[in-house]
Amino acid sequence: LGQSRCPEDPISAPWNGLSTSKTSRMVARRGKGYGKSSRSQQAKNSLTEVPTCFRCGYGWAGHSSGLGPYHKWCLRRWAAGVVVCFTDSETGESCFLFGEEGRLDGGYNVFWGFGELAEEDPHITAAREAWEEALGLFGSQEQIAEQIRGQASLDIQVPLYLMYFEAQDCKRLLEEYAQRRQAWSTAAASLQPLAQPGGRPPGGDIMDAFLAVPASSFLEAACEADGSGVVALSRPSGGHLARALRTSAPSRRKKRASAMPCSNIHPRPPAACLAQLLARPQTEEALRLRSWCMGSGSLAASRMIASAALPGLRPDGRPDGSFLATQAIFSASWTGPWGCSVPVSAEALAEKAAKALHVLSLEDDKDLRQYVAAWASRASESPKLAAIAAAHLAKLAQCMPETSKLLSLELQAKLPQTECRVQASCGESRLAASLCLLSCCCFVAKLTAEGLLAEVQCEESALAAAQKYVTESSRPRWMPAEAASDAARALAESGP
């Protein structure tokens, strides 16, 4: 199926940028303010004496090397995504659909992202990322998951799955995404009270726009760039389709400029992976996609696009409870690219969130349920995060007493599911489920101590099995060293 590419650990270069050891040297050499943004975020916020990992809440030291900036691979076992292609109904051309996003490592990408610790399969991750990044344009998360269920990856290392839509109006696709993005941006702006002062704008990162590229043009550029360049995209001029061309990879010094608006847009690593697997296909799926690009093959068609509701938005266009929680969780844990910034107090954020939730909960408690569920999910990722979430929700319960009841309902459903995962899985999947269960039990213990829970308990045999498995297993690089010992200590302090 073609020449082999050099095997690479998916948690090492070229996916992650700087290694932990190099990051630590930079912080030590240039001081705690190193890496501050143009908004002078770290000048406005307090700085920690000991850098802290945003992902798990533990100290920067004690992590494995090669986790990337802000330890982005911490508590993450894989990254996965979806390659979207369609036939333009106006021109008849076979096309790829990418998202434009200005980042330091490139400007366009497939619909791709990191898996969460509770996700059991890369297909689930890919479906969620495609749903979130396309703002529901490809359908709901469940619909996308059903389309790619059981599908083999295009790449032998990076989980990339295919979604092919037959005849689609290219202009309509681009315009509809632009409309959805405007609605999302308007809703995100209202989250400013929950954002970190002087920090990143609220709402997180989404695609700036969609880019449609003729598949034949992309394949030709990929073959030309193989081993000696990258596939850049030229912006559309007079039409709706961008064009692909082979160009030199930007130097490290020029990466920031490559993320800014310019005539040519360079790929982010997953998009570069797509070009490589088309130039040298190593799977039957990649070979079939290459033939389709050449016009000599066909792909199994997915259902026609049926747009779903925008993720995180209520029918009236305001942020829902999950969107509020996502912003609050980020502000309560973000420590900057080098772990030196101090997050916003979880208790202070609770008071601000309560004001918004009071308004949204006048009709029903749906948004508060979403808010509580998002925090409970975050709490299950590490004992340290469980403590932050418990402090936040305890304060929220003082403003909104119904929080306690909703927490009980959420955990009564979540704990048995996590206990079953521990028993049914093996290897790293069991290790991830065990860490989730230990963190959940720490969360329950903290909430019980605050007087918020009375009837929620962890199943003792499942808890003992999880603790034994975490303690005796070899620690993978995604797992922080303090997580297991901290869970044991927290559970011992909480008593039976």
CSV table of C-alpha atoms in Angstrom, one decimal:
chain,number,residue,atom,x,y,z
A,1,LEU,CA,0.0,0.0,0.0
A,2,GLY,CA,3.0,2.3,-0.3
A,3,GLN,CA,6.2,3.1,1.5
A,4,SER,CA,6.1,3.2,5.3
A,5,ARG,CA,6.3,6.5,7.1
A,6,CYS,CA,8.6,6.6,10.2
A,7,PRO,CA,6.6,5.4,13.2
A,8,GLU,CA,6.0,8.1,15.8
A,9,ASP,CA,4.5,8.0,19.3
A,10,PRO,CA,1.2,9.9,19.0
A,11,ILE,CA,2.1,11.7,22.3
A,12,SER,CA,5.4,12.9,21.0
A,13,ALA,CA,6.5,15.3,18.3
A,14,PRO,CA,5.2,16.5,15.9
A,15,TRP,CA,1.9,16.6,17.7
A,16,ASN,CA,2.8,18.3,21.0
A,17,GLY,CA,5.3,21.1,20.5
A,18,LEU,CA,7.6,21.6,23.5
A,19,SER,CA,8.5,18.8,25.9
A,20,THR,CA,8.0,19.1,29.6
A,21,SER,CA,11.7,19.2,30.3
A,22,LYS,CA,12.2,22.0,27.8
A,23,THR,CA,9.3,23.9,29.1
A,24,SER,CA,10.7,23.7,32.7
A,25,ARG,CA,14.0,25.0,31.5
A,26,MET,CA,12.4,27.9,29.8
A,27,VAL,CA,10.4,28.8,33.0
A,28,ALA,CA,13.5,28.5,35.1
A,29,ARG,CA,15.7,30.5,32.8
A,30,ARG,CA,13.3,33.3,31.9
A,31,GLY,CA,11.2,33.5,35.0
A,32,LYS,CA,7.6,33.0,35.9
A,33,GLY,CA,6.4,35.6,33.5
A,34,TYR,CA,7.7,33.7,30.4
A,35,GLY,CA,5.2,33.2,27.7
A,36,LYS,CA,2.8,36.0,28.7
A,37,SER,CA,0.2,37.0,26.1
A,38,SER,CA,-0.2,40.3,24.4
A,39,ARG,CA,-3.0,41.0,26.9
A,40,SER,CA,-0.4,40.9,29.6
A,41,GLN,CA,-2.5,38.2,31.3
A,42,GLN,CA,0.2,37.0,33.6
A,43,ALA,CA,1.1,40.6,34.5
A,44,LYS,CA,-2.5,41.2,35.6
A,45,ASN,CA,-3.0,37.8,37.4
A,46,SER,CA,-1.1,36.6,40.3
A,47,LEU,CA,1.8,34.1,39.7
A,48,THR,CA,2.4,30.9,41.5
A,49,GLU,CA,5.6,29.9,43.2
A,50,VAL,CA,5.3,26.4,41.9
A,51,PRO,CA,3.9,25.9,38.3
A,52,THR,CA,0.6,23.9,38.3
A,53,CYS,CA,-0.8,21.7,35.6
A,54,PHE,CA,-4.1,23.0,34.2
A,55,ARG,CA,-5.3,19.6,33.1
A,56,CYS,CA,-5.0,17.7,36.5
A,57,GLY,CA,-4.5,20.4,39.1
A,58,TYR,CA,-1.2,19.0,40.4
A,59,GLY,CA,2.3,20.5,40.3
A,60,TRP,CA,4.1,20.9,37.0
A,61,ALA,CA,6.9,18.5,38.3
A,62,GLY,CA,6.1,14.9,38.6
A,63,HIS,CA,4.6,14.7,35.1
A,64,SER,CA,6.1,12.6,32.3
A,65,SER,CA,8.1,14.3,29.6
A,66,GLY,CA,6.7,15.1,26.2
A,67,LEU,CA,3.2,16.2,27.2
A,68,GLY,CA,3.4,19.4,25.3
A,69,PRO,CA,2.5,23.0,26.2
A,70,TYR,CA,0.3,23.3,29.3
A,71,HIS,CA,0.7,19.5,29.6
A,72,LYS,CA,-2.1,19.1,27.0
A,73,TRP,CA,-1.6,15.3,26.9
A,74,CYS,CA,-2.1,15.0,30.7
A,75,LEU,CA,-5.2,12.8,31.4
A,76,ARG,CA,-5.6,12.3,27.7
A,77,ARG,CA,-5.0,8.9,26.0
A,78,TRP,CA,-5.5,9.8,22.4
A,79,ALA,CA,-6.7,12.4,19.9
A,80,ALA,CA,-9.1,11.6,17.2
A,81,GLY,CA,-11.0,13.3,14.4
A,82,VAL,CA,-13.1,13.2,11.3
A,83,VAL,CA,-12.1,13.9,7.7
A,84,VAL,CA,-15.2,15.5,5.9
A,85,CYS,CA,-15.6,15.3,2.1
A,86,PHE,CA,-18.4,15.9,-0.3
A,87,THR,CA,-19.3,16.5,-3.9
A,88,ASP,CA,-20.0,20.1,-4.8
A,89,SER,CA,-23.5,20.2,-6.4
A,90,GLU,CA,-22.6,23.3,-8.5
A,91,THR,CA,-19.3,22.2,-10.0
A,92,GLY,CA,-19.4,18.5,-9.6
A,93,GLU,CA,-16.0,18.5,-8.0
A,94,SER,CA,-15.1,16.1,-5.2
A,95,CYS,CA,-14.0,18.3,-2.2
A,96,PHE,CA,-12.5,18.2,1.3
A,97,LEU,CA,-14.0,20.4,4.0
A,98,PHE,CA,-11.6,21.9,6.5
A,99,GLY,CA,-11.9,24.4,9.3
A,100,GLU,CA,-9.7,27.5,9.4
A,101,GLU,CA,-8.2,28.3,12.8
A,102,GLY,CA,-5.3,30.7,13.5
A,103,ARG,CA,-2.9,28.7,15.6
A,104,LEU,CA,0.9,28.8,16.1
A,105,ASP,CA,1.2,25.4,14.5
A,106,GLY,CA,-0.9,26.1,11.4
A,107,GLY,CA,-4.0,27.7,10.1
A,108,TYR,CA,-6.4,24.9,8.8
A,109,ASN,CA,-7.3,21.5,10.1
A,110,VAL,CA,-9.6,18.5,10.0
A,111,PHE,CA,-12.3,18.2,12.7
A,112,TRP,CA,-10.1,16.8,15.5
A,113,GLY,CA,-9.3,17.0,19.2
A,114,PHE,CA,-8.3,15.3,22.4
A,115,GLY,CA,-10.2,12.5,24.0
A,116,GLU,CA,-11.5,12.9,27.5
A,117,LEU,CA,-10.6,10.4,30.3
A,118,ALA,CA,-14.1,9.0,30.5
A,119,GLU,CA,-14.4,8.4,26.7
A,120,GLU,CA,-14.0,4.7,26.0
A,121,ASP,CA,-13.2,4.8,22.3
A,122,PRO,CA,-11.6,7.2,19.8
A,123,HIS,CA,-14.8,7.1,17.7
A,124,ILE,CA,-16.6,8.8,20.6
A,125,THR,CA,-14.0,11.5,20.7
A,126,ALA,CA,-14.1,12.0,17.0
A,127,ALA,CA,-17.8,12.4,16.9
A,128,ARG,CA,-17.8,14.8,19.8
A,129,GLU,CA,-15.1,17.0,18.2
A,130,ALA,CA,-16.8,17.0,14.8
A,131,TRP,CA,-20.1,18.0,16.6
A,132,GLU,CA,-18.5,20.8,18.6
A,133,GLU,CA,-16.2,22.2,16.0
A,134,ALA,CA,-18.8,22.2,13.2
A,135,LEU,CA,-21.3,23.8,15.7
A,136,GLY,CA,-23.8,21.0,15.0
A,137,LEU,CA,-23.8,21.5,11.2
A,138,PHE,CA,-23.1,17.8,10.6
A,139,GLY,CA,-25.8,16.7,13.0
A,140,SER,CA,-25.8,15.8,16.7
A,141,GLN,CA,-23.0,14.0,18.4
A,142,GLU,CA,-25.0,10.8,18.5
A,143,GLN,CA,-25.8,11.0,14.8
A,144,ILE,CA,-22.1,11.5,13.9
A,145,ALA,CA,-21.1,8.6,16.2
A,146,GLU,CA,-23.6,6.3,14.5
A,147,GLN,CA,-22.1,7.2,11.1
A,148,ILE,CA,-18.5,6.4,12.0
A,149,ARG,CA,-19.3,3.5,14.4
A,150,GLY,CA,-17.0,0.5,13.8
A,151,GLN,CA,-15.1,2.4,11.0
A,152,ALA,CA,-11.4,1.6,10.6
A,153,SER,CA,-9.0,4.6,10.8
A,154,LEU,CA,-7.5,6.2,7.7
A,155,ASP,CA,-4.1,6.2,9.4
A,156,ILE,CA,-2.3,3.4,11.2
A,157,GLN,CA,-1.5,5.6,14.2
A,158,VAL,CA,-3.8,8.6,14.4
A,159,PRO,CA,-7.5,7.8,14.6
A,160,LEU,CA,-9.0,9.6,11.6
A,161,TYR,CA,-12.4,8.6,10.3
A,162,LEU,CA,-14.3,9.5,7.2
A,163,MET,CA,-17.6,11.3,6.7
A,164,TYR,CA,-18.6,11.5,3.0
A,165,PHE,CA,-21.7,13.5,2.1
A,166,GLU,CA,-22.9,13.3,-1.5
A,167,ALA,CA,-24.0,16.3,-3.5
A,168,GLN,CA,-23.9,19.4,-1.3
A,169,ASP,CA,-24.2,23.1,-2.1
A,170,CYS,CA,-20.7,24.3,-1.2
A,171,LYS,CA,-21.8,28.0,-0.8
A,172,ARG,CA,-24.6,27.0,1.5
A,173,LEU,CA,-22.3,25.0,3.7
A,174,LEU,CA,-19.9,27.9,4.1
A,175,GLU,CA,-22.6,30.5,4.7
A,176,GLU,CA,-24.5,28.4,7.2
A,177,TYR,CA,-21.4,27.8,9.3
A,178,ALA,CA,-20.7,31.5,9.3
A,179,GLN,CA,-24.2,32.2,10.6
A,180,ARG,CA,-23.8,29.6,13.3
A,181,ARG,CA,-20.5,31.0,14.3
A,182,GLN,CA,-22.0,34.5,14.6
A,183,ALA,CA,-24.7,33.1,16.9
A,184,TRP,CA,-22.2,31.2,19.0
A,185,SER,CA,-19.9,34.2,19.3
A,186,THR,CA,-22.8,36.4,20.5
A,187,ALA,CA,-23.6,33.9,23.2
A,188,ALA,CA,-20.0,33.5,24.2
A,189,ALA,CA,-19.6,37.2,24.7
A,190,SER,CA,-22.2,37.1,27.4
A,191,LEU,CA,-19.9,34.8,29.4
A,192,GLN,CA,-17.4,37.6,30.1
A,193,PRO,CA,-18.3,37.8,33.9
A,194,LEU,CA,-17.0,34.2,34.2
A,195,ALA,CA,-13.8,34.7,32.2
A,196,GLN,CA,-10.4,35.3,33.8
A,197,PRO,CA,-9.6,39.0,34.2
A,198,GLY,CA,-7.2,40.0,31.4
A,199,GLY,CA,-7.1,36.5,30.1
A,200,ARG,CA,-8.5,34.7,27.0
A,201,PRO,CA,-11.8,35.8,25.6
A,202,PRO,CA,-14.7,33.7,26.9
A,203,GLY,CA,-16.1,30.8,24.9
A,204,GLY,CA,-13.0,28.8,23.9
A,205,ASP,CA,-11.7,28.0,20.5
A,206,ILE,CA,-13.8,27.3,17.4
A,207,MET,CA,-13.1,27.3,13.7
A,208,ASP,CA,-13.0,30.8,12.2
A,209,ALA,CA,-14.5,29.6,8.9
A,210,PHE,CA,-14.9,26.6,6.7
A,211,LEU,CA,-12.7,26.0,3.7
A,212,ALA,CA,-13.7,23.7,0.8
A,213,VAL,CA,-10.9,22.4,-1.3
A,214,PRO,CA,-11.0,20.2,-4.5
A,215,ALA,CA,-9.8,16.8,-3.6
A,216,SER,CA,-7.8,16.4,-6.8
A,217,SER,CA,-5.9,19.6,-6.0
A,218,PHE,CA,-5.2,18.5,-2.5
A,219,LEU,CA,-3.9,15.1,-3.6
A,220,GLU,CA,-1.7,16.6,-6.2
A,221,ALA,CA,-0.2,19.0,-3.7
A,222,ALA,CA,0.2,16.2,-1.1
A,223,CYS,CA,2.2,14.1,-3.6
A,224,GLU,CA,4.4,17.1,-4.5
A,225,ALA,CA,5.0,17.9,-0.9
A,226,ASP,CA,5.7,14.4,0.2
A,227,GLY,CA,8.9,14.5,2.3
A,228,SER,CA,9.9,18.0,1.2
A,229,GLY,CA,7.1,20.5,2.2
A,230,VAL,CA,3.5,20.9,3.3
A,231,VAL,CA,0.2,21.4,1.6
A,232,ALA,CA,-0.9,25.0,2.0
A,233,LEU,CA,-4.3,26.4,0.9
A,234,SER,CA,-4.8,29.6,-1.0
A,235,ARG,CA,-7.9,31.6,-0.1
A,236,PRO,CA,-10.8,31.5,-2.6
A,237,SER,CA,-10.8,34.3,-5.1
A,238,GLY,CA,-14.0,34.9,-7.0
A,239,GLY,CA,-15.5,31.5,-6.0
A,240,HIS,CA,-16.1,29.3,-3.0
A,241,LEU,CA,-13.3,26.8,-3.5
A,242,ALA,CA,-9.8,27.2,-2.1
A,243,ARG,CA,-6.9,25.7,-3.9
A,244,ALA,CA,-4.1,23.5,-2.5
A,245,LEU,CA,-0.4,24.0,-3.3
A,246,ARG,CA,2.9,22.6,-2.2
A,247,THR,CA,5.0,25.0,-0.1
A,248,SER,CA,7.9,24.9,2.3
A,249,ALA,CA,7.1,24.2,5.9
A,250,PRO,CA,7.2,27.5,8.0
A,251,SER,CA,10.2,27.9,10.3
A,252,ARG,CA,9.7,28.1,14.0
A,253,ARG,CA,10.1,31.9,13.9
A,254,LYS,CA,7.5,32.2,11.2
A,255,LYS,CA,4.8,30.0,12.8
A,256,ARG,CA,3.1,33.0,14.5
A,257,ALA,CA,2.9,34.8,11.2
A,258,SER,CA,1.6,31.7,9.5
A,259,ALA,CA,-1.4,31.7,11.9
A,260,MET,CA,-2.3,35.3,10.8
A,261,PRO,CA,-4.5,36.1,7.8
A,262,CYS,CA,-2.4,35.8,4.6
A,263,SER,CA,-2.7,34.5,1.1
A,264,ASN,CA,-1.6,30.9,2.0
A,265,ILE,CA,-2.8,28.9,5.0
A,266,HIS,CA,-0.5,26.2,6.4
A,267,PRO,CA,-1.8,23.0,7.9
A,268,ARG,CA,-2.0,22.0,11.5
A,269,PRO,CA,-0.5,18.6,12.3
A,270,PRO,CA,-3.7,16.5,11.8
A,271,ALA,CA,-4.3,18.1,8.4
A,272,ALA,CA,-0.6,17.5,7.5
A,273,CYS,CA,-1.2,13.8,8.5
A,274,LEU,CA,-4.0,13.6,6.0
A,275,ALA,CA,-1.8,14.8,3.2
A,276,GLN,CA,0.9,12.3,4.2
A,277,LEU,CA,-1.5,9.3,4.3
A,278,LEU,CA,-2.8,10.3,0.9
A,279,ALA,CA,0.7,10.5,-0.6
A,280,ARG,CA,1.7,7.2,1.0
A,281,PRO,CA,-1.5,5.3,1.9
A,282,GLN,CA,-0.9,2.5,4.4
A,283,THR,CA,-4.5,1.4,5.0
A,284,GLU,CA,-7.3,0.2,2.7
A,285,GLU,CA,-9.4,3.2,3.8
A,286,ALA,CA,-6.6,5.6,2.8
A,287,LEU,CA,-6.1,3.9,-0.5
A,288,ARG,CA,-9.9,4.1,-1.2
A,289,LEU,CA,-9.9,7.8,-0.3
A,290,ARG,CA,-6.9,8.4,-2.6
A,291,SER,CA,-8.7,6.7,-5.5
A,292,TRP,CA,-11.8,8.9,-4.9
A,293,CYS,CA,-9.6,12.0,-5.0
A,294,MET,CA,-8.3,10.8,-8.4
A,295,GLY,CA,-11.9,10.3,-9.7
A,296,SER,CA,-11.5,6.6,-10.1
A,297,GLY,CA,-13.2,5.3,-7.0
A,298,SER,CA,-16.3,5.7,-4.8
A,299,LEU,CA,-16.9,6.1,-1.1
A,300,ALA,CA,-19.8,4.8,1.0
A,301,ALA,CA,-22.1,7.8,1.3
A,302,SER,CA,-23.1,9.1,4.7
A,303,ARG,CA,-26.6,10.5,5.3
A,304,MET,CA,-27.4,13.9,4.0
A,305,ILE,CA,-26.5,16.7,6.3
A,306,ALA,CA,-29.2,17.4,8.9
A,307,SER,CA,-28.1,20.3,11.1
A,308,ALA,CA,-28.6,19.9,14.8
A,309,ALA,CA,-29.0,22.6,17.4
A,310,LEU,CA,-25.9,24.7,18.2
A,311,PRO,CA,-23.9,23.0,21.0
A,312,GLY,CA,-24.1,25.0,24.2
A,313,LEU,CA,-26.9,27.3,23.1
A,314,ARG,CA,-30.5,27.5,24.3
A,315,PRO,CA,-33.3,27.9,21.7
A,316,ASP,CA,-33.4,31.6,22.6
A,317,GLY,CA,-29.7,32.0,21.7
A,318,ARG,CA,-28.4,32.4,25.2
A,319,PRO,CA,-25.7,30.1,26.7
A,320,ASP,CA,-27.1,27.0,28.3
A,321,GLY,CA,-25.9,25.4,31.6
A,322,SER,CA,-23.3,23.3,29.9
A,323,PHE,CA,-21.7,26.4,28.2
A,324,LEU,CA,-21.7,28.3,31.5
A,325,ALA,CA,-20.0,25.3,33.2
A,326,THR,CA,-17.4,25.0,30.5
A,327,GLN,CA,-16.3,28.6,30.9
A,328,ALA,CA,-16.4,28.4,34.7
A,329,ILE,CA,-14.4,25.2,34.7
A,330,PHE,CA,-11.8,26.7,32.4
A,331,SER,CA,-11.5,29.9,34.5
A,332,ALA,CA,-11.2,27.9,37.7
A,333,SER,CA,-8.3,25.7,36.4
A,334,TRP,CA,-6.4,27.5,33.6
A,335,THR,CA,-2.9,28.2,34.8
A,336,GLY,CA,-1.4,29.5,31.5
A,337,PRO,CA,0.9,27.8,29.0
A,338,TRP,CA,3.6,27.3,31.6
A,339,GLY,CA,1.5,26.7,34.7
A,340,CYS,CA,2.4,29.9,36.4
A,341,SER,CA,-0.9,31.8,36.5
A,342,VAL,CA,-3.3,31.6,39.4
A,343,PRO,CA,-6.9,30.6,38.4
A,344,VAL,CA,-10.0,32.4,39.5
A,345,SER,CA,-11.3,31.3,42.8
A,346,ALA,CA,-13.9,28.5,42.4
A,347,GLU,CA,-16.0,30.1,45.1
A,348,ALA,CA,-16.0,33.5,43.5
A,349,LEU,CA,-17.0,31.9,40.2
A,350,ALA,CA,-20.0,30.2,41.9
A,351,GLU,CA,-21.5,33.5,43.0
A,352,LYS,CA,-21.3,34.8,39.4
A,353,ALA,CA,-22.6,31.6,37.9
A,354,ALA,CA,-25.6,31.6,40.3
A,355,LYS,CA,-26.7,35.0,38.9
A,356,ALA,CA,-26.9,33.6,35.4
A,357,LEU,CA,-28.4,30.3,36.4
A,358,HIS,CA,-31.1,32.0,38.5
A,359,VAL,CA,-32.3,33.7,35.3
A,360,LEU,CA,-32.1,30.5,33.2
A,361,SER,CA,-33.9,28.4,35.8
A,362,LEU,CA,-37.0,30.4,36.1
A,363,GLU,CA,-38.9,28.0,33.8
A,364,ASP,CA,-37.2,24.6,34.7
A,365,ASP,CA,-34.0,23.2,36.1
A,366,LYS,CA,-32.6,21.9,32.8
A,367,ASP,CA,-29.7,24.4,32.7
A,368,LEU,CA,-28.8,23.9,36.4
A,369,ARG,CA,-28.8,20.1,35.7
A,370,GLN,CA,-26.4,20.6,32.8
A,371,TYR,CA,-24.2,22.8,34.9
A,372,VAL,CA,-24.0,20.3,37.7
A,373,ALA,CA,-23.4,17.4,35.3
A,374,ALA,CA,-20.5,19.2,33.6
A,375,TRP,CA,-18.8,19.9,36.9
A,376,ALA,CA,-19.3,16.3,38.1
A,377,SER,CA,-17.7,15.1,34.9
A,378,ARG,CA,-14.7,17.4,35.4
A,379,ALA,CA,-14.4,16.2,39.0
A,380,SER,CA,-14.0,12.6,37.9
A,381,GLU,CA,-10.7,13.3,36.2
A,382,SER,CA,-8.5,13.7,39.3
A,383,PRO,CA,-8.8,14.0,43.1
A,384,LYS,CA,-7.4,17.5,42.9
A,385,LEU,CA,-10.1,18.6,40.4
A,386,ALA,CA,-12.7,16.9,42.6
A,387,ALA,CA,-11.7,19.2,45.4
A,388,ILE,CA,-12.0,22.3,43.2
A,389,ALA,CA,-15.4,21.1,41.9
A,390,ALA,CA,-16.7,20.3,45.4
A,391,ALA,CA,-15.7,23.8,46.7
A,392,HIS,CA,-17.4,25.4,43.7
A,393,LEU,CA,-20.7,23.5,44.0
A,394,ALA,CA,-20.8,23.9,47.8
A,395,LYS,CA,-20.8,27.6,47.3
A,396,LEU,CA,-23.3,27.4,44.5
A,397,ALA,CA,-25.6,25.4,46.8
A,398,GLN,CA,-25.6,28.3,49.2
A,399,CYS,CA,-27.1,30.5,46.5
A,400,MET,CA,-29.2,27.8,44.9
A,401,PRO,CA,-30.2,25.0,47.4
A,402,GLU,CA,-31.7,22.8,44.6
A,403,THR,CA,-28.1,22.1,43.6
A,404,SER,CA,-27.8,19.5,46.3
A,405,LYS,CA,-30.7,17.4,45.0
A,406,LEU,CA,-29.4,17.6,41.4
A,407,LEU,CA,-25.9,16.5,42.6
A,408,SER,CA,-27.4,13.5,44.3
A,409,LEU,CA,-29.3,12.4,41.2
A,410,GLU,CA,-26.3,13.0,38.9
A,411,LEU,CA,-23.9,10.9,41.1
A,412,GLN,CA,-26.4,8.2,41.7
A,413,ALA,CA,-26.4,7.6,38.0
A,414,LYS,CA,-22.7,8.3,37.4
A,415,LEU,CA,-21.1,6.1,40.1
A,416,PRO,CA,-22.7,2.7,39.0
A,417,GLN,CA,-21.7,3.4,35.4
A,418,THR,CA,-18.1,4.1,36.4
A,419,GLU,CA,-18.0,1.0,38.7
A,420,CYS,CA,-19.1,-1.1,35.7
A,421,ARG,CA,-16.4,0.3,33.5
A,422,VAL,CA,-13.8,-0.7,36.1
A,423,GLN,CA,-15.1,-4.3,36.1
A,424,ALA,CA,-15.6,-4.6,32.4
A,425,SER,CA,-12.4,-3.0,31.0
A,426,CYS,CA,-8.7,-4.0,31.1
A,427,GLY,CA,-5.3,-2.4,30.5
A,428,GLU,CA,-5.2,1.3,30.2
A,429,SER,CA,-9.0,1.5,29.8
A,430,ARG,CA,-9.4,-0.1,33.2
A,431,LEU,CA,-6.7,2.2,34.6
A,432,ALA,CA,-8.6,5.3,33.3
A,433,ALA,CA,-11.9,4.0,34.7
A,434,SER,CA,-10.3,3.3,38.0
A,435,LEU,CA,-8.8,6.8,38.3
A,436,CYS,CA,-12.3,8.2,37.4
A,437,LEU,CA,-13.9,6.1,40.1
A,438,LEU,CA,-11.4,7.1,42.8
A,439,SER,CA,-11.8,10.8,41.8
A,440,CYS,CA,-15.6,10.4,41.9
A,441,CYS,CA,-15.4,9.0,45.4
A,442,CYS,CA,-13.2,11.8,46.5
A,443,PHE,CA,-15.8,14.2,45.1
A,444,VAL,CA,-18.5,12.4,47.0
A,445,ALA,CA,-16.5,12.5,50.2
A,446,LYS,CA,-15.9,16.3,49.9
A,447,LEU,CA,-19.6,17.0,49.1
A,448,THR,CA,-20.7,14.8,52.0
A,449,ALA,CA,-18.4,16.7,54.4
A,450,GLU,CA,-20.0,19.9,53.1
A,451,GLY,CA,-23.4,18.5,54.0
A,452,LEU,CA,-24.6,18.4,50.4
A,453,LEU,CA,-25.0,14.6,50.1
A,454,ALA,CA,-26.5,12.1,52.4
A,455,GLU,CA,-27.5,9.0,50.5
A,456,VAL,CA,-24.7,8.7,47.8
A,457,GLN,CA,-22.1,6.0,48.5
A,458,CYS,CA,-19.4,4.3,46.5
A,459,GLU,CA,-19.6,0.5,46.2
A,460,GLU,CA,-16.7,-0.7,48.5
A,461,SER,CA,-15.6,-3.7,46.5
A,462,ALA,CA,-15.4,-1.7,43.3
A,463,LEU,CA,-13.5,1.1,45.1
A,464,ALA,CA,-11.0,-1.3,46.6
A,465,ALA,CA,-10.5,-2.9,43.2
A,466,ALA,CA,-9.9,0.5,41.5
A,467,GLN,CA,-7.5,1.6,44.2
A,468,LYS,CA,-5.5,-1.7,44.0
A,469,TYR,CA,-5.3,-1.5,40.2
A,470,VAL,CA,-4.1,2.2,40.2
A,471,THR,CA,-1.6,1.4,42.9
A,472,GLU,CA,-0.1,-1.7,41.3
A,473,SER,CA,-0.2,-0.7,37.6
A,474,SER,CA,2.7,0.9,35.8
A,475,ARG,CA,2.0,4.6,35.4
A,476,PRO,CA,1.4,5.7,31.8
A,477,ARG,CA,2.6,9.1,30.7
A,478,TRP,CA,-0.8,10.6,30.7
A,479,MET,CA,-1.4,9.9,34.4
A,480,PRO,CA,0.1,12.4,36.9
A,481,ALA,CA,2.3,10.8,39.6
A,482,GLU,CA,0.3,12.3,42.5
A,483,ALA,CA,-3.1,11.2,41.4
A,484,ALA,CA,-3.0,7.7,42.9
A,485,SER,CA,-1.4,8.7,46.2
A,486,ASP,CA,-3.6,11.7,46.6
A,487,ALA,CA,-6.8,9.6,46.0
A,488,ALA,CA,-5.7,7.1,48.7
A,489,ARG,CA,-4.9,9.9,51.1
A,490,ALA,CA,-8.1,11.8,50.5
A,491,LEU,CA,-10.2,8.6,50.9
A,492,ALA,CA,-8.4,7.7,54.1
A,493,GLU,CA,-9.0,11.1,55.6
A,494,SER,CA,-12.7,11.0,54.7
A,495,GLY,CA,-13.2,7.7,56.6
A,496,PRO,CA,-15.5,4.8,55.7
